[in-house]
Short mmCIF file of C-alpha atoms and ligand atoms in Angstrom, two decimals:
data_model
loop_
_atom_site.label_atom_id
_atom_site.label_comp_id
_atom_site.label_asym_id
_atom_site.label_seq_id
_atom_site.Cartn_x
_atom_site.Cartn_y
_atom_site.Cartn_z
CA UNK A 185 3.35 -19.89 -35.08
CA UNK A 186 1.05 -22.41 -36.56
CA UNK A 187 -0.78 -24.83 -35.40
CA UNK A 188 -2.09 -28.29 -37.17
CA UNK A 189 -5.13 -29.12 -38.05
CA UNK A 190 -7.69 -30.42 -36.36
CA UNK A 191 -7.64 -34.33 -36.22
CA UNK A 192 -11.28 -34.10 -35.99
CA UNK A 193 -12.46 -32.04 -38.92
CA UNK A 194 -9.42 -30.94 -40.41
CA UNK A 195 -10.52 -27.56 -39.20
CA UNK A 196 -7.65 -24.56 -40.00
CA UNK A 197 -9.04 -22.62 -37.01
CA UNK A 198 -7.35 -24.37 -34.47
CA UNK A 199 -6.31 -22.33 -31.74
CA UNK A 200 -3.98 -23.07 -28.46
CA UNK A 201 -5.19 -22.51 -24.71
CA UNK A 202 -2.47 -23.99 -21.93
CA UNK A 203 -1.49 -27.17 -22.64
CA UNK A 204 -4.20 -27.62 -25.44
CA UNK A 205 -5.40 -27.44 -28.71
CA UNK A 206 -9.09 -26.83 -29.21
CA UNK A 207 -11.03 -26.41 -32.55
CA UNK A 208 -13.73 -23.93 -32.55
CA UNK A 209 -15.71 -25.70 -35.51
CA UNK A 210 -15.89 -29.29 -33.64
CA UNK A 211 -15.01 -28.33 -30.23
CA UNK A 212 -12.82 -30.81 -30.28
CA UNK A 213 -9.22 -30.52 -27.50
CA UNK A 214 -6.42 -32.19 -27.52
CA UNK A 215 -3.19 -32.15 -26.15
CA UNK A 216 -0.33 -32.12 -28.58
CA UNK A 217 2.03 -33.89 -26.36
CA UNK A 218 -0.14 -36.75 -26.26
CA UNK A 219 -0.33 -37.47 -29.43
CA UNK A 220 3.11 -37.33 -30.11
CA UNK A 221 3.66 -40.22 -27.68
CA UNK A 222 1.14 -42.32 -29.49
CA UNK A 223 2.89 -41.71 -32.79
CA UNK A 224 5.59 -44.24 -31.88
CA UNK A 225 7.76 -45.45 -34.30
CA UNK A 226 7.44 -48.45 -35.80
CA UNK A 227 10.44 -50.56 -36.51
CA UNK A 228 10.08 -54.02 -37.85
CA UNK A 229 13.08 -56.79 -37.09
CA UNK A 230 14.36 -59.33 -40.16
CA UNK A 231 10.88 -61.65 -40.42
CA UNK A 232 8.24 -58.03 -40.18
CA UNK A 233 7.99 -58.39 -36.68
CA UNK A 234 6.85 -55.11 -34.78
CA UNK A 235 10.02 -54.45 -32.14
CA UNK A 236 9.29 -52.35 -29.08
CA UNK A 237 12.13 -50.87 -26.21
CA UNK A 238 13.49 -53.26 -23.78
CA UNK A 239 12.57 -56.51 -26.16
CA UNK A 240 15.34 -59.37 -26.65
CA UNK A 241 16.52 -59.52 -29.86
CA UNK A 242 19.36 -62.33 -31.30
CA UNK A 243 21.33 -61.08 -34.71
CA UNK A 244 19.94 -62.24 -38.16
CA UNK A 245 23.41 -61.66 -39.39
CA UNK A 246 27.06 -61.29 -38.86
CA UNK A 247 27.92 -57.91 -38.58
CA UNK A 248 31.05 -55.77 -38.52
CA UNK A 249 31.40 -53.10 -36.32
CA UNK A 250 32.39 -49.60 -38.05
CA UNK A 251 35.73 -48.26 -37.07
CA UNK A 252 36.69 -51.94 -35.78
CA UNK A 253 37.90 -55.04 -36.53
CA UNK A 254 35.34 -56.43 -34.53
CA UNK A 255 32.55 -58.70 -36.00
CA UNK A 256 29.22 -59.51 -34.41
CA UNK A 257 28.16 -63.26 -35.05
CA UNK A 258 24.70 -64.58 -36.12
CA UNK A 259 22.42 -65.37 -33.25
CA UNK A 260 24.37 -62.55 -31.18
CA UNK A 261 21.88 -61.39 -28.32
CA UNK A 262 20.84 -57.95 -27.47
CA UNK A 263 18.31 -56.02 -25.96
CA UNK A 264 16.86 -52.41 -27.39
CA UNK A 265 17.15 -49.79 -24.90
CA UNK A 266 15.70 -46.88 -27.43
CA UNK A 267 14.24 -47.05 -31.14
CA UNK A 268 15.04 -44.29 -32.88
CA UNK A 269 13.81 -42.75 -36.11
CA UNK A 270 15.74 -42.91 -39.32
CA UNK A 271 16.11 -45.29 -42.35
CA UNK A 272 18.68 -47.27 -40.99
CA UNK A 273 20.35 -48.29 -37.76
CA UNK A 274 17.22 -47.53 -35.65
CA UNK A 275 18.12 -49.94 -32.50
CA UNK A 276 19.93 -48.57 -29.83
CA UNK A 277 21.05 -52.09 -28.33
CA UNK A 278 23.19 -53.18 -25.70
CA UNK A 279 24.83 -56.25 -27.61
CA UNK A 280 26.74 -59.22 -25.48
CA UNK A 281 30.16 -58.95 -25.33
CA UNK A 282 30.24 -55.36 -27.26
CA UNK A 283 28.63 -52.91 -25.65
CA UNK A 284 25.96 -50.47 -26.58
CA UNK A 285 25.73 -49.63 -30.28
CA UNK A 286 23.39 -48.67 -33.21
CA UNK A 287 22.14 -51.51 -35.37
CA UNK A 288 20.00 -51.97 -37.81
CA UNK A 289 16.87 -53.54 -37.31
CA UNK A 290 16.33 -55.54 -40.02
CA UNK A 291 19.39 -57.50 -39.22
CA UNK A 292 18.09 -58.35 -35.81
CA UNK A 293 15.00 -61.26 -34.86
CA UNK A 294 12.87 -61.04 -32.13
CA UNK A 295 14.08 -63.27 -29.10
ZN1 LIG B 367 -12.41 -29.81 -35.48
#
């Protein structure tokens, strides 16, 4: 098992007790779990803006649906339930009229 660093110091001697990390050299705890949920993912929509869960979003772009004959118009609305890491189709939205799918967020705009 090994542990990170220290955010602190860097230190290697980091060691684990319960829910926490502590460094010996800074004396310096922290819980792991917490900052994992500050480390949220950033996902920008079509003009760089910063999109968070549960925001309104309308779509940039017509889109086609995979495995469908379906097509998604410009100005579409939607809202993100979930961001989710990865280089492309980060949004989990519920879209108007189609349901909940996977798009990506550069081809959505902040409502
Ligand atoms: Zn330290």
């Amino acid at each position: 098992m090994s542990l990170p660093p220290c955010p602190n110091c860097q230190s290697e001697y980091v060691y684990q007790d319960q829910a926490n990390f502590v460094c010996p050299e800074c004396a310096y705890e922290w819980n792991p779990q917490e900052v994992a949920e500050e480390d949220v993912i950033k996902v920008k929509d079509a003009n760089g803006t910063l999109l968070s869960e549960g925001d309104r979003v309308t779509l940039a772009k017509d889109l086609k649906v995979k495995g469908s004959s379906l097509v998604l118009k410009i100005g579409t609305k939607a809202v993100v339930r979930r961001i989710v890491e990865g280089k492309d189709h980060q949004l989990d939205c519920k879209v108007d009229g189609a349901g909940e799918m996977m798009v990506t967020a550069q081809f959505v705009k902040k409502a």
